[in-house]
N, C-alpha and C. Protein backbone atom coordinates (compact mmCIF):
# COMPACT_ATOMS: atom_id res chain seq x y z
N MET A 1 -29.11 -15.24 -11.46
CA MET A 1 -30.29 -15.25 -10.59
C MET A 1 -30.47 -13.77 -10.07
N ALA A 2 -31.69 -13.26 -10.14
CA ALA A 2 -31.95 -11.91 -9.72
C ALA A 2 -32.07 -11.80 -8.22
N ALA A 3 -31.72 -10.62 -7.74
CA ALA A 3 -31.80 -10.41 -6.27
C ALA A 3 -33.26 -10.30 -5.88
N ARG A 4 -33.61 -10.81 -4.70
CA ARG A 4 -34.91 -10.80 -4.20
C ARG A 4 -35.32 -9.42 -3.91
N PRO A 5 -36.52 -8.96 -4.30
CA PRO A 5 -36.89 -7.50 -4.05
C PRO A 5 -37.15 -7.28 -2.57
N ILE A 6 -36.92 -6.01 -2.17
CA ILE A 6 -37.20 -5.61 -0.74
C ILE A 6 -38.63 -5.36 -0.63
N THR A 7 -39.29 -6.00 0.37
CA THR A 7 -40.71 -5.86 0.60
C THR A 7 -41.02 -5.01 1.75
N ASP A 8 -42.30 -4.59 1.90
CA ASP A 8 -42.79 -3.85 3.09
C ASP A 8 -42.54 -4.67 4.32
N LYS A 9 -42.71 -5.93 4.18
CA LYS A 9 -42.52 -6.76 5.32
C LYS A 9 -41.07 -6.61 5.83
N ASP A 10 -40.16 -6.60 4.91
CA ASP A 10 -38.72 -6.41 5.23
C ASP A 10 -38.48 -5.04 5.91
N ARG A 11 -39.04 -3.99 5.40
CA ARG A 11 -38.88 -2.76 5.89
C ARG A 11 -39.49 -2.65 7.29
N LYS A 12 -40.61 -3.13 7.57
CA LYS A 12 -41.31 -3.10 8.89
C LYS A 12 -40.47 -3.95 9.90
N ALA A 13 -39.95 -5.09 9.50
CA ALA A 13 -39.14 -5.93 10.32
C ALA A 13 -37.89 -5.26 10.76
N VAL A 14 -37.23 -4.63 9.75
CA VAL A 14 -35.97 -3.94 10.05
C VAL A 14 -36.21 -2.75 11.02
N LYS A 15 -37.22 -2.00 10.79
CA LYS A 15 -37.62 -0.85 11.68
C LYS A 15 -37.89 -1.37 13.08
N ARG A 16 -38.69 -2.44 13.22
CA ARG A 16 -39.01 -2.94 14.50
C ARG A 16 -37.81 -3.56 15.28
N LEU A 17 -37.06 -4.31 14.58
CA LEU A 17 -35.81 -4.91 15.21
C LEU A 17 -34.74 -3.88 15.54
N HIS A 18 -34.68 -2.85 14.67
CA HIS A 18 -33.70 -1.75 14.98
C HIS A 18 -34.21 -1.06 16.27
N ALA A 19 -35.47 -0.82 16.41
CA ALA A 19 -36.01 -0.14 17.60
C ALA A 19 -35.77 -0.91 18.86
N GLN A 20 -35.59 -2.28 18.69
CA GLN A 20 -35.26 -3.14 19.82
C GLN A 20 -33.81 -3.19 20.15
N GLY A 21 -33.02 -2.47 19.34
CA GLY A 21 -31.60 -2.36 19.62
C GLY A 21 -30.74 -3.50 19.05
N LYS A 22 -31.37 -4.19 18.04
CA LYS A 22 -30.68 -5.27 17.47
C LYS A 22 -29.56 -4.76 16.43
N SER A 23 -28.47 -5.51 16.33
CA SER A 23 -27.46 -5.07 15.42
C SER A 23 -27.87 -5.45 13.97
N ARG A 24 -27.13 -4.82 13.02
CA ARG A 24 -27.39 -5.09 11.66
C ARG A 24 -27.30 -6.61 11.27
N ASN A 25 -26.29 -7.24 11.77
CA ASN A 25 -26.20 -8.65 11.51
C ASN A 25 -27.25 -9.55 12.17
N ASP A 26 -27.62 -9.10 13.34
CA ASP A 26 -28.73 -9.82 14.09
C ASP A 26 -30.08 -9.62 13.23
N ILE A 27 -30.31 -8.47 12.74
CA ILE A 27 -31.46 -8.17 11.97
C ILE A 27 -31.41 -9.10 10.61
N ALA A 28 -30.25 -9.04 10.02
CA ALA A 28 -30.14 -9.79 8.74
C ALA A 28 -30.43 -11.33 8.97
N ARG A 29 -29.98 -11.89 9.99
CA ARG A 29 -30.24 -13.30 10.36
C ARG A 29 -31.70 -13.52 10.68
N ALA A 30 -32.37 -12.43 11.41
CA ALA A 30 -33.79 -12.62 11.76
C ALA A 30 -34.68 -12.60 10.57
N ILE A 31 -34.34 -11.74 9.59
CA ILE A 31 -35.21 -11.62 8.36
C ILE A 31 -34.71 -12.42 7.14
N LYS A 32 -33.68 -13.15 7.38
CA LYS A 32 -33.03 -13.97 6.42
C LYS A 32 -32.65 -13.22 5.08
N ARG A 33 -32.02 -12.11 5.29
CA ARG A 33 -31.51 -11.22 4.25
C ARG A 33 -30.00 -10.96 4.56
N SER A 34 -29.30 -10.44 3.57
CA SER A 34 -27.89 -10.13 3.82
C SER A 34 -27.70 -8.85 4.53
N PRO A 35 -26.69 -8.68 5.30
CA PRO A 35 -26.41 -7.50 6.03
C PRO A 35 -26.39 -6.25 5.12
N SER A 36 -25.94 -6.36 3.86
CA SER A 36 -25.90 -5.19 2.95
C SER A 36 -27.29 -4.81 2.63
N THR A 37 -28.28 -5.75 2.48
CA THR A 37 -29.65 -5.49 2.17
C THR A 37 -30.27 -4.82 3.40
N VAL A 38 -29.90 -5.15 4.61
CA VAL A 38 -30.46 -4.54 5.79
C VAL A 38 -29.93 -3.14 5.83
N SER A 39 -28.65 -2.83 5.42
CA SER A 39 -28.08 -1.51 5.48
C SER A 39 -28.85 -0.67 4.39
N LYS A 40 -29.15 -1.23 3.16
CA LYS A 40 -29.84 -0.48 2.17
C LYS A 40 -31.22 -0.12 2.74
N ILE A 41 -31.94 -1.07 3.37
CA ILE A 41 -33.32 -0.76 3.91
C ILE A 41 -33.16 0.39 4.92
N ALA A 42 -32.13 0.22 5.89
CA ALA A 42 -32.13 1.15 6.94
C ALA A 42 -31.83 2.60 6.37
N ALA A 43 -30.95 2.72 5.35
CA ALA A 43 -30.56 3.95 4.73
C ALA A 43 -31.80 4.61 4.03
N ALA A 44 -32.79 3.86 3.59
CA ALA A 44 -33.93 4.49 2.90
C ALA A 44 -34.86 5.15 3.82
N PHE A 45 -34.82 4.88 5.14
CA PHE A 45 -35.73 5.52 6.04
C PHE A 45 -35.35 7.04 6.17
N THR A 46 -36.30 7.84 6.57
CA THR A 46 -36.10 9.32 6.84
C THR A 46 -36.41 9.64 8.34
N PRO A 47 -35.54 9.87 9.16
CA PRO A 47 -34.05 9.87 8.88
C PRO A 47 -33.59 8.42 8.85
N PRO A 48 -32.39 8.19 8.26
CA PRO A 48 -31.84 6.88 8.13
C PRO A 48 -31.69 6.19 9.42
N LEU A 49 -31.84 4.94 9.54
CA LEU A 49 -31.51 4.22 10.73
C LEU A 49 -30.07 3.81 10.66
N THR A 50 -29.41 3.99 11.80
CA THR A 50 -27.92 3.75 11.81
C THR A 50 -27.71 2.59 12.80
N PHE A 51 -26.58 2.02 12.61
CA PHE A 51 -26.15 0.91 13.42
C PHE A 51 -24.90 1.26 14.14
N ASP A 52 -24.67 2.58 14.41
CA ASP A 52 -23.48 2.97 15.09
C ASP A 52 -23.59 2.60 16.58
N ARG A 53 -22.75 1.76 16.98
CA ARG A 53 -22.74 1.20 18.32
C ARG A 53 -21.62 1.70 19.16
N ALA A 54 -20.93 2.69 18.62
CA ALA A 54 -19.73 3.35 19.30
C ALA A 54 -20.05 3.65 20.74
N PRO A 55 -21.17 4.32 21.08
CA PRO A 55 -21.46 4.67 22.51
C PRO A 55 -21.58 3.46 23.37
N GLN A 56 -22.19 2.33 22.88
CA GLN A 56 -22.40 1.09 23.60
C GLN A 56 -20.99 0.37 23.80
N VAL A 57 -20.16 0.38 22.77
CA VAL A 57 -18.87 -0.27 22.73
C VAL A 57 -18.02 0.48 23.69
N GLU A 58 -18.09 1.83 23.63
CA GLU A 58 -17.18 2.66 24.56
C GLU A 58 -17.55 2.45 26.09
N ALA A 59 -18.89 2.38 26.25
CA ALA A 59 -19.35 2.03 27.62
C ALA A 59 -18.95 0.71 28.13
N ALA A 60 -19.08 -0.27 27.27
CA ALA A 60 -18.70 -1.59 27.61
C ALA A 60 -17.18 -1.70 27.81
N THR A 61 -16.44 -0.96 27.07
CA THR A 61 -14.92 -1.01 27.18
C THR A 61 -14.52 -0.37 28.52
N ARG A 62 -15.21 0.76 28.82
CA ARG A 62 -14.97 1.40 30.11
C ARG A 62 -15.27 0.43 31.23
N ALA A 63 -16.39 -0.19 31.19
CA ALA A 63 -16.85 -1.14 32.28
C ALA A 63 -15.77 -2.24 32.42
N ARG A 64 -15.39 -2.79 31.24
CA ARG A 64 -14.38 -3.94 31.31
C ARG A 64 -13.06 -3.41 31.85
N THR A 65 -12.64 -2.26 31.47
CA THR A 65 -11.40 -1.72 31.95
C THR A 65 -11.45 -1.49 33.45
N ALA A 66 -12.59 -0.96 33.93
CA ALA A 66 -12.70 -0.78 35.34
C ALA A 66 -12.76 -2.11 36.16
N ASP A 67 -13.41 -3.07 35.59
CA ASP A 67 -13.45 -4.35 36.14
C ASP A 67 -12.01 -5.03 36.25
N LEU A 68 -11.27 -4.89 35.20
CA LEU A 68 -9.88 -5.46 35.13
C LEU A 68 -8.99 -4.65 36.15
N ALA A 69 -9.20 -3.33 36.27
CA ALA A 69 -8.44 -2.62 37.30
C ALA A 69 -8.74 -3.07 38.69
N ALA A 70 -10.02 -3.33 38.93
CA ALA A 70 -10.42 -3.79 40.22
C ALA A 70 -9.87 -5.21 40.57
N ARG A 71 -9.80 -6.06 39.52
CA ARG A 71 -9.26 -7.41 39.72
C ARG A 71 -7.75 -7.32 39.94
N ARG A 72 -7.08 -6.34 39.19
CA ARG A 72 -5.65 -6.24 39.44
C ARG A 72 -5.35 -5.73 40.87
N ALA A 73 -6.19 -4.77 41.32
CA ALA A 73 -6.01 -4.32 42.70
C ALA A 73 -6.16 -5.29 43.70
N ALA A 74 -7.23 -6.14 43.52
CA ALA A 74 -7.47 -7.24 44.49
C ALA A 74 -6.35 -8.36 44.39
N PHE A 75 -5.82 -8.56 43.22
CA PHE A 75 -4.73 -9.54 43.15
C PHE A 75 -3.49 -8.96 43.79
N ALA A 76 -3.29 -7.69 43.59
CA ALA A 76 -2.05 -6.95 44.15
C ALA A 76 -2.18 -7.04 45.69
N GLU A 77 -3.33 -6.96 46.24
CA GLU A 77 -3.61 -7.04 47.72
C GLU A 77 -3.16 -8.43 48.18
N ARG A 78 -3.59 -9.38 47.41
CA ARG A 78 -3.24 -10.81 47.76
C ARG A 78 -1.74 -11.02 47.76
N LEU A 79 -1.02 -10.42 46.72
CA LEU A 79 0.32 -10.53 46.70
C LEU A 79 1.06 -9.84 47.85
N GLN A 80 0.50 -8.69 48.23
CA GLN A 80 0.94 -7.99 49.42
C GLN A 80 0.77 -8.80 50.72
N ASP A 81 -0.32 -9.48 50.83
CA ASP A 81 -0.60 -10.37 51.98
C ASP A 81 0.46 -11.44 52.06
N ILE A 82 0.73 -12.04 50.89
CA ILE A 82 1.74 -13.15 50.82
C ILE A 82 3.11 -12.62 51.26
N ALA A 83 3.49 -11.49 50.84
CA ALA A 83 4.81 -10.81 51.23
C ALA A 83 4.77 -10.64 52.75
N GLU A 84 3.63 -10.09 53.35
CA GLU A 84 3.65 -9.92 54.78
C GLU A 84 3.72 -11.14 55.54
N ARG A 85 3.03 -12.18 55.14
CA ARG A 85 3.05 -13.47 55.74
C ARG A 85 4.44 -14.05 55.73
N GLU A 86 5.05 -13.90 54.55
CA GLU A 86 6.44 -14.44 54.46
C GLU A 86 7.44 -13.55 55.34
N ALA A 87 7.23 -12.30 55.48
CA ALA A 87 8.12 -11.48 56.33
C ALA A 87 7.98 -11.91 57.75
N ASP A 88 6.79 -12.34 58.17
CA ASP A 88 6.63 -12.84 59.56
C ASP A 88 7.42 -14.09 59.78
N LYS A 89 7.72 -14.85 58.77
CA LYS A 89 8.55 -16.02 58.94
C LYS A 89 10.02 -15.75 59.15
N MET A 90 10.45 -14.57 58.90
CA MET A 90 11.94 -14.34 58.87
C MET A 90 12.53 -14.43 60.23
N SER A 91 11.77 -14.22 61.36
CA SER A 91 12.30 -14.37 62.66
C SER A 91 11.45 -15.40 63.54
N ALA A 92 10.60 -16.12 62.89
CA ALA A 92 9.76 -17.04 63.65
C ALA A 92 10.46 -18.37 63.87
N PRO A 93 10.15 -19.03 64.91
CA PRO A 93 10.69 -20.44 65.12
C PRO A 93 10.29 -21.25 63.93
N THR A 94 11.25 -22.12 63.47
CA THR A 94 11.14 -22.96 62.34
C THR A 94 11.38 -24.39 62.65
N LEU A 95 10.43 -25.26 62.23
CA LEU A 95 10.59 -26.70 62.43
C LEU A 95 11.39 -27.30 61.27
N TYR A 96 12.46 -27.97 61.54
CA TYR A 96 13.33 -28.70 60.56
C TYR A 96 13.17 -30.13 60.85
N TRP A 97 12.91 -30.91 59.87
CA TRP A 97 12.82 -32.34 59.92
C TRP A 97 13.48 -33.08 58.85
N GLU A 98 13.67 -34.36 59.09
CA GLU A 98 14.32 -35.24 58.06
C GLU A 98 14.02 -36.70 58.33
N TRP A 99 14.04 -37.42 57.28
CA TRP A 99 13.96 -38.88 57.35
C TRP A 99 15.41 -39.36 56.98
N GLY A 100 15.91 -40.26 57.67
CA GLY A 100 17.27 -40.71 57.26
C GLY A 100 17.70 -41.88 57.95
N GLY A 101 18.95 -42.31 57.57
CA GLY A 101 19.61 -43.42 58.16
C GLY A 101 19.07 -44.71 57.52
N LYS A 102 19.79 -45.76 57.85
CA LYS A 102 19.38 -47.11 57.27
C LYS A 102 18.07 -47.56 57.75
N ASP A 103 17.57 -47.01 59.01
CA ASP A 103 16.35 -47.43 59.59
C ASP A 103 15.19 -46.48 59.15
N HIS A 104 15.50 -45.46 58.31
CA HIS A 104 14.52 -44.52 57.97
C HIS A 104 13.90 -43.81 59.14
N THR A 105 14.69 -43.32 60.01
CA THR A 105 14.22 -42.68 61.23
C THR A 105 13.88 -41.23 60.95
N TYR A 106 12.88 -40.73 61.71
CA TYR A 106 12.43 -39.44 61.63
C TYR A 106 13.13 -38.59 62.77
N ALA A 107 13.54 -37.45 62.40
CA ALA A 107 14.16 -36.50 63.42
C ALA A 107 13.63 -35.10 63.12
N GLN A 108 13.50 -34.39 64.18
CA GLN A 108 13.04 -32.97 63.95
C GLN A 108 13.72 -32.11 65.00
N LYS A 109 13.83 -30.73 64.62
CA LYS A 109 14.46 -29.78 65.40
C LYS A 109 13.75 -28.52 65.26
N LEU A 110 13.44 -27.84 66.34
CA LEU A 110 12.82 -26.57 66.34
C LEU A 110 13.89 -25.46 66.48
N ALA A 111 14.14 -24.68 65.35
CA ALA A 111 15.20 -23.65 65.43
C ALA A 111 14.50 -22.32 65.90
N ASP A 112 15.27 -21.44 66.43
CA ASP A 112 14.75 -20.12 66.88
C ASP A 112 14.27 -19.41 65.69
N GLU A 113 14.94 -19.49 64.57
CA GLU A 113 14.64 -18.75 63.33
C GLU A 113 15.14 -19.59 62.16
N PRO A 114 14.68 -19.24 60.96
CA PRO A 114 15.16 -20.00 59.81
C PRO A 114 16.63 -19.82 59.56
N THR A 115 17.19 -20.84 58.88
CA THR A 115 18.64 -20.75 58.53
C THR A 115 18.78 -19.52 57.49
N ALA A 116 20.18 -19.18 57.33
CA ALA A 116 20.41 -18.10 56.43
C ALA A 116 19.92 -18.41 55.01
N THR A 117 20.05 -19.71 54.58
CA THR A 117 19.57 -20.10 53.30
C THR A 117 18.06 -19.95 53.17
N ASP A 118 17.33 -20.35 54.20
CA ASP A 118 15.83 -20.27 54.22
C ASP A 118 15.48 -18.76 54.27
N ARG A 119 16.24 -18.01 54.89
CA ARG A 119 15.85 -16.49 55.08
C ARG A 119 16.03 -15.95 53.63
N ARG A 120 17.12 -16.28 52.97
CA ARG A 120 17.31 -15.75 51.52
C ARG A 120 16.21 -16.17 50.67
N ALA A 121 15.59 -17.46 50.80
CA ALA A 121 14.55 -17.83 50.02
C ALA A 121 13.36 -17.12 50.37
N ILE A 122 13.13 -16.82 51.67
CA ILE A 122 11.99 -16.14 52.08
C ILE A 122 12.03 -14.65 51.62
N MET A 123 13.18 -14.11 51.63
CA MET A 123 13.36 -12.74 51.04
C MET A 123 13.14 -12.61 49.62
N SER A 124 13.49 -13.69 48.86
CA SER A 124 13.24 -13.80 47.39
C SER A 124 11.73 -13.87 47.13
N THR A 125 10.95 -14.57 47.93
CA THR A 125 9.57 -14.72 47.85
C THR A 125 8.91 -13.32 48.08
N ILE A 126 9.41 -12.65 49.13
CA ILE A 126 8.87 -11.34 49.54
C ILE A 126 9.09 -10.40 48.41
N ALA A 127 10.36 -10.35 47.90
CA ALA A 127 10.68 -9.35 46.84
C ALA A 127 9.79 -9.60 45.57
N THR A 128 9.64 -10.91 45.24
CA THR A 128 8.91 -11.18 44.04
C THR A 128 7.37 -10.72 44.21
N ALA A 129 6.83 -11.05 45.41
CA ALA A 129 5.42 -10.71 45.64
C ALA A 129 5.27 -9.24 45.55
N VAL A 130 6.18 -8.52 46.26
CA VAL A 130 6.04 -7.02 46.35
C VAL A 130 6.20 -6.39 44.97
N ASP A 131 7.19 -6.92 44.26
CA ASP A 131 7.52 -6.47 42.88
C ASP A 131 6.33 -6.57 41.96
N ARG A 132 5.72 -7.82 41.97
CA ARG A 132 4.46 -8.02 41.14
C ARG A 132 3.27 -7.21 41.56
N SER A 133 3.17 -7.03 42.89
CA SER A 133 2.09 -6.21 43.41
C SER A 133 2.23 -4.74 42.89
N LEU A 134 3.46 -4.24 42.93
CA LEU A 134 3.68 -2.86 42.50
C LEU A 134 3.49 -2.70 40.95
N LYS A 135 3.79 -3.78 40.25
CA LYS A 135 3.63 -3.76 38.77
C LYS A 135 1.99 -3.75 38.46
N LEU A 136 1.27 -4.40 39.29
CA LEU A 136 -0.17 -4.52 39.03
C LEU A 136 -0.74 -3.18 39.37
N VAL A 137 -0.38 -2.65 40.52
CA VAL A 137 -0.99 -1.40 40.88
C VAL A 137 0.11 -0.44 41.36
N PRO A 138 0.69 0.33 40.57
CA PRO A 138 1.72 1.22 40.98
C PRO A 138 1.36 2.19 42.06
N PRO A 139 2.20 2.57 42.94
CA PRO A 139 1.82 3.50 43.99
C PRO A 139 1.42 4.86 43.39
N LYS A 140 0.50 5.50 44.05
CA LYS A 140 0.08 6.79 43.67
C LYS A 140 1.18 7.82 44.15
N ASP A 141 1.14 9.00 43.43
CA ASP A 141 2.07 9.97 43.81
C ASP A 141 1.82 10.32 45.38
N ASP A 142 2.90 10.46 46.05
CA ASP A 142 2.82 10.60 47.49
C ASP A 142 2.48 12.06 47.95
N GLY A 143 2.36 12.88 46.98
CA GLY A 143 2.03 14.27 47.29
C GLY A 143 3.29 15.13 47.53
N ALA A 144 4.49 14.53 47.36
CA ALA A 144 5.71 15.28 47.54
C ALA A 144 5.77 16.44 46.53
N ALA A 145 5.42 16.30 45.38
CA ALA A 145 5.45 17.35 44.36
C ALA A 145 4.56 18.56 44.82
N GLU A 146 3.34 18.14 45.28
CA GLU A 146 2.40 19.13 45.75
C GLU A 146 2.94 19.82 46.93
N SER A 147 3.58 19.16 47.87
CA SER A 147 4.21 19.74 49.04
C SER A 147 5.24 20.71 48.71
N ARG A 148 6.05 20.23 47.70
CA ARG A 148 7.17 21.14 47.25
C ARG A 148 6.58 22.42 46.59
N SER A 149 5.51 22.27 45.89
CA SER A 149 4.82 23.39 45.29
C SER A 149 4.24 24.32 46.34
N VAL A 150 3.72 23.82 47.37
CA VAL A 150 3.06 24.58 48.52
C VAL A 150 4.17 25.38 49.22
N ILE A 151 5.40 24.68 49.44
CA ILE A 151 6.46 25.35 50.09
C ILE A 151 7.04 26.35 49.24
N GLY A 152 7.25 26.08 47.97
CA GLY A 152 7.64 27.12 46.99
C GLY A 152 6.76 28.36 46.94
N ASP A 153 5.47 28.19 46.90
CA ASP A 153 4.52 29.20 46.90
C ASP A 153 4.70 30.05 48.23
N LEU A 154 4.83 29.32 49.30
CA LEU A 154 4.95 30.04 50.64
C LEU A 154 6.24 30.90 50.60
N MET A 155 7.37 30.34 50.08
CA MET A 155 8.57 31.14 50.10
C MET A 155 8.50 32.26 49.20
N ALA A 156 7.86 32.17 48.00
CA ALA A 156 7.70 33.25 47.05
C ALA A 156 6.78 34.33 47.70
N GLY A 157 5.71 33.97 48.52
CA GLY A 157 4.94 34.95 49.10
C GLY A 157 5.73 35.65 50.21
N LEU A 158 6.50 34.91 51.04
CA LEU A 158 7.32 35.58 52.00
C LEU A 158 8.32 36.56 51.41
N ALA A 159 8.83 36.20 50.27
CA ALA A 159 9.82 37.10 49.50
C ALA A 159 9.13 38.39 49.12
N ARG A 160 7.92 38.19 48.57
CA ARG A 160 7.08 39.36 48.08
C ARG A 160 6.75 40.21 49.29
N ASP A 161 6.39 39.65 50.46
CA ASP A 161 6.03 40.39 51.56
C ASP A 161 7.25 41.22 52.11
N TYR A 162 8.46 40.53 52.09
CA TYR A 162 9.68 41.19 52.54
C TYR A 162 9.94 42.43 51.62
N ALA A 163 9.84 42.12 50.30
CA ALA A 163 10.17 43.21 49.32
C ALA A 163 9.20 44.36 49.55
N ALA A 164 7.93 44.09 49.87
CA ALA A 164 6.92 45.16 49.96
C ALA A 164 7.32 45.97 51.28
N ARG A 165 7.68 45.30 52.33
CA ARG A 165 7.99 46.00 53.56
C ARG A 165 9.33 46.66 53.64
N HIS A 166 10.32 46.17 52.85
CA HIS A 166 11.71 46.74 52.93
C HIS A 166 12.20 47.36 51.66
N GLY A 167 11.35 47.33 50.60
CA GLY A 167 11.68 47.99 49.38
C GLY A 167 12.65 47.25 48.49
N GLY A 168 12.90 46.01 48.81
CA GLY A 168 13.78 45.25 47.93
C GLY A 168 13.77 43.76 48.33
N PRO A 169 14.42 42.93 47.57
CA PRO A 169 14.42 41.51 47.80
C PRO A 169 15.21 41.18 49.10
N PRO A 170 14.85 40.08 49.71
CA PRO A 170 15.55 39.69 50.94
C PRO A 170 17.06 39.45 50.61
N PRO A 171 17.89 39.60 51.55
CA PRO A 171 19.38 39.36 51.26
C PRO A 171 19.65 37.76 51.03
N GLU A 172 20.59 37.53 50.27
CA GLU A 172 20.90 36.17 50.05
C GLU A 172 21.46 35.51 51.35
N HIS A 173 21.10 34.27 51.57
CA HIS A 173 21.47 33.50 52.74
C HIS A 173 22.96 33.15 52.54
N GLU A 174 23.78 33.40 53.61
CA GLU A 174 25.20 32.98 53.54
C GLU A 174 25.40 32.11 54.67
N GLU A 175 26.05 30.94 54.48
CA GLU A 175 26.46 30.02 55.52
C GLU A 175 27.49 30.67 56.40
N PRO A 176 27.39 30.53 57.73
CA PRO A 176 28.49 31.08 58.53
C PRO A 176 29.75 30.30 58.37
N GLU A 177 30.83 30.98 58.50
CA GLU A 177 32.13 30.32 58.35
C GLU A 177 32.43 29.49 59.57
N ALA A 178 33.04 28.31 59.29
CA ALA A 178 33.38 27.34 60.31
C ALA A 178 34.43 27.98 61.25
N ASP A 179 34.28 27.76 62.50
CA ASP A 179 35.34 28.27 63.47
C ASP A 179 36.41 27.24 63.57
N ASP A 180 37.60 27.67 62.96
CA ASP A 180 38.75 26.65 62.97
C ASP A 180 39.44 26.62 64.34
N ASP A 181 39.19 27.58 65.20
CA ASP A 181 39.87 27.56 66.51
C ASP A 181 39.51 26.50 67.44
N ALA A 182 38.28 25.93 67.27
CA ALA A 182 37.81 24.96 68.13
C ALA A 182 38.45 23.65 68.18
């Protein structure tokens, strides 16, 4: 069976649908031709029509990545809230209750704070929530490296100033000897 010839109607449809931003496969379905035929038609135009969607895909990927980062940050905040609520329970009055005995009686006691076993369980919950929160959104650099750099720059500047005023580097710092007589 011979391939169906490409018609002017096919060419016009490809050009129109391409201008609408349709993908090669969408155009192929719309004009009931194969994707390779649509590619042949698109390549015959001057300049050739392309179906390079890399910029759109890249933009969509950036948007999705940003959305996921925002969702992770929001969930990390929820985990931090859980940890903080659990920490409040560490020293809060705690109600203990039980059903028991042959008559299935109810008894309750208000303790000043949770038992050691309950405090361990609370600490475990806090640790898990904080750990997961930090894994979702690691803390930013606290600026310590930048502070060290600023202090280093300051010290180097002071040394240069000393050398300019005194004709040489500053003397090395020596620790005073401990007084053994005391």
